[in-house]
Amino acid sequence: MRRTLLIGFAVMVGLASLLPNVIIAQNDGDGSAASNKEYRGPLPPHFGKLGMSDAQKEKVYSLQEAYEEQIEKLRKQIEQVETKRDAEIATLLTPGQKLRLKELLDEAAQEAAAQSDSDRPTPPTAE
């Protein structure tokens, strides 16, 4: 249970850290969002402000695609190593410390859920 919570929390933090880069990269373009070109993902941060030619952008996209599989494998390896590390660290804790850690992780998960709920617009009420 604790391991699942740790992994879930780590995934949420990781995804949340990527969100600003995606938003920034999407806003860095030249404003031609209505173009007929297939969207191939964001350019690296600030590259959209460099006035790159279409050929340069295509080369960037190709390089990103070429490295993506290798990067994804490394992400999975990192996740496995972190899980192993966390399991070893957990063996050092007393039963009371493990219980307290579980409580803290549960609180953090509830706060994260409450925060994501507060970010959503509330639907209008029928009166």
Tab-separated table of C-alpha atoms in Angstrom:
chain	number	residue	atom	x	y	z
A	1	MET	CA	0.000	0.000	0.000
A	2	ARG	CA	2.751	2.424	1.012
A	3	ARG	CA	4.778	1.519	-2.041
A	4	THR	CA	1.792	2.152	-4.292
A	5	LEU	CA	1.214	5.520	-2.648
A	6	LEU	CA	4.875	6.462	-3.052
A	7	ILE	CA	4.860	5.505	-6.707
A	8	GLY	CA	1.566	7.310	-7.299
A	9	PHE	CA	2.823	10.417	-5.560
A	10	ALA	CA	6.098	10.322	-7.515
A	11	VAL	CA	4.206	9.991	-10.797
A	12	MET	CA	1.923	12.926	-9.902
A	13	VAL	CA	4.907	15.121	-9.021
A	14	GLY	CA	6.691	14.110	-12.209
A	15	LEU	CA	3.720	14.869	-14.414
A	16	ALA	CA	3.050	18.140	-12.638
A	17	SER	CA	6.648	19.210	-13.219
A	18	LEU	CA	6.255	18.622	-16.972
A	19	LEU	CA	3.070	20.660	-17.316
A	20	PRO	CA	4.685	24.141	-17.214
A	21	ASN	CA	7.149	23.140	-19.955
A	22	VAL	CA	4.324	21.942	-22.183
A	23	ILE	CA	2.341	25.134	-21.640
A	24	ILE	CA	5.370	27.356	-22.263
A	25	ALA	CA	6.394	25.408	-25.358
A	26	GLN	CA	2.898	25.607	-26.794
A	27	ASN	CA	2.859	29.372	-26.319
A	28	ASP	CA	6.305	29.822	-27.885
A	29	GLY	CA	5.028	29.192	-31.415
A	30	ASP	CA	4.454	31.782	-34.088
A	31	GLY	CA	0.704	31.867	-33.501
A	32	SER	CA	-0.160	29.664	-36.472
A	33	ALA	CA	-2.035	27.069	-34.431
A	34	ALA	CA	-4.626	26.825	-37.183
A	35	SER	CA	-2.087	25.576	-39.720
A	36	ASN	CA	-2.778	22.365	-41.601
A	37	LYS	CA	0.419	20.702	-40.348
A	38	GLU	CA	0.130	17.726	-38.047
A	39	TYR	CA	0.997	18.639	-34.473
A	40	ARG	CA	4.205	16.821	-33.540
A	41	GLY	CA	4.518	17.938	-29.950
A	42	PRO	CA	6.158	20.966	-28.454
A	43	LEU	CA	9.525	22.336	-29.362
A	44	PRO	CA	11.944	22.620	-26.444
A	45	PRO	CA	11.258	25.654	-24.229
A	46	HIS	CA	11.947	28.989	-25.964
A	47	PHE	CA	12.800	27.400	-29.346
A	48	GLY	CA	9.541	28.704	-30.796
A	49	LYS	CA	10.805	32.251	-30.243
A	50	LEU	CA	13.950	31.754	-32.328
A	51	GLY	CA	12.360	32.157	-35.750
A	52	MET	CA	13.375	28.658	-36.811
A	53	SER	CA	12.583	27.565	-40.352
A	54	ASP	CA	10.194	24.683	-40.961
A	55	ALA	CA	13.188	22.546	-41.972
A	56	GLN	CA	14.924	23.283	-38.664
A	57	LYS	CA	11.770	22.465	-36.733
A	58	GLU	CA	11.402	19.174	-38.613
A	59	LYS	CA	14.980	18.241	-37.701
A	60	VAL	CA	14.285	19.064	-34.041
A	61	TYR	CA	11.155	16.895	-34.104
A	62	SER	CA	13.097	14.049	-35.727
A	63	LEU	CA	15.817	14.255	-33.081
A	64	GLN	CA	13.240	14.300	-30.293
A	65	GLU	CA	11.567	11.203	-31.744
A	66	ALA	CA	14.919	9.439	-32.201
A	67	TYR	CA	15.826	9.889	-28.536
A	68	GLU	CA	12.369	9.335	-27.038
A	69	GLU	CA	12.591	5.531	-26.821
A	70	GLN	CA	15.981	5.700	-25.094
A	71	ILE	CA	14.747	8.397	-22.707
A	72	GLU	CA	11.634	6.373	-21.860
A	73	LYS	CA	13.758	3.297	-21.072
A	74	LEU	CA	15.908	5.415	-18.765
A	75	ARG	CA	12.811	6.823	-17.037
A	76	LYS	CA	11.623	3.279	-16.353
A	77	GLN	CA	15.059	2.318	-15.027
A	78	ILE	CA	15.061	5.355	-12.744
A	79	GLU	CA	11.608	4.433	-11.462
A	80	GLN	CA	12.784	0.885	-10.721
A	81	VAL	CA	15.923	2.088	-8.929
A	82	GLU	CA	13.927	4.616	-6.883
A	83	THR	CA	11.413	1.926	-5.923
A	84	LYS	CA	14.238	-0.369	-4.816
A	85	ARG	CA	15.891	2.476	-2.891
A	86	ASP	CA	12.637	3.399	-1.160
A	87	ALA	CA	12.049	-0.224	-0.180
A	88	GLU	CA	15.522	-0.438	1.352
A	89	ILE	CA	15.012	2.842	3.194
A	90	ALA	CA	11.693	1.570	4.530
A	91	THR	CA	13.475	-1.383	6.154
A	92	LEU	CA	15.335	1.095	8.370
A	93	LEU	CA	12.132	2.496	9.877
A	94	THR	CA	10.516	1.301	13.064
A	95	PRO	CA	6.887	0.127	12.883
A	96	GLY	CA	5.812	3.445	14.432
A	97	GLN	CA	7.778	5.427	11.865
A	98	LYS	CA	6.269	3.365	9.043
A	99	LEU	CA	2.791	4.091	10.378
A	100	ARG	CA	3.539	7.820	10.658
A	101	LEU	CA	4.977	7.854	7.136
A	102	LYS	CA	1.808	6.221	5.816
A	103	GLU	CA	-0.270	8.887	7.579
A	104	LEU	CA	1.863	11.665	6.082
A	105	LEU	CA	1.614	10.173	2.588
A	106	ASP	CA	-2.153	9.806	2.951
A	107	GLU	CA	-2.416	13.458	4.033
A	108	ALA	CA	-0.284	14.569	1.084
A	109	ALA	CA	-2.439	12.565	-1.327
A	110	GLN	CA	-5.605	14.107	0.124
A	111	GLU	CA	-4.131	17.609	-0.139
A	112	ALA	CA	-3.097	16.961	-3.739
A	113	ALA	CA	-6.586	15.689	-4.555
A	114	ALA	CA	-8.167	18.689	-2.847
A	115	GLN	CA	-5.845	21.022	-4.736
A	116	SER	CA	-6.718	19.459	-8.080
A	117	ASP	CA	-10.410	19.671	-7.176
A	118	SER	CA	-10.067	23.369	-6.339
A	119	ASP	CA	-8.401	23.986	-9.711
A	120	ARG	CA	-11.485	22.741	-11.535
A	121	PRO	CA	-14.195	25.275	-12.246
A	122	THR	CA	-17.325	24.678	-10.238
A	123	PRO	CA	-20.415	23.953	-12.305
A	124	PRO	CA	-23.213	26.502	-12.067
A	125	THR	CA	-25.988	25.631	-9.671
A	126	ALA	CA	-29.612	25.663	-10.756
A	127	GLU	CA	-31.601	27.915	-8.468
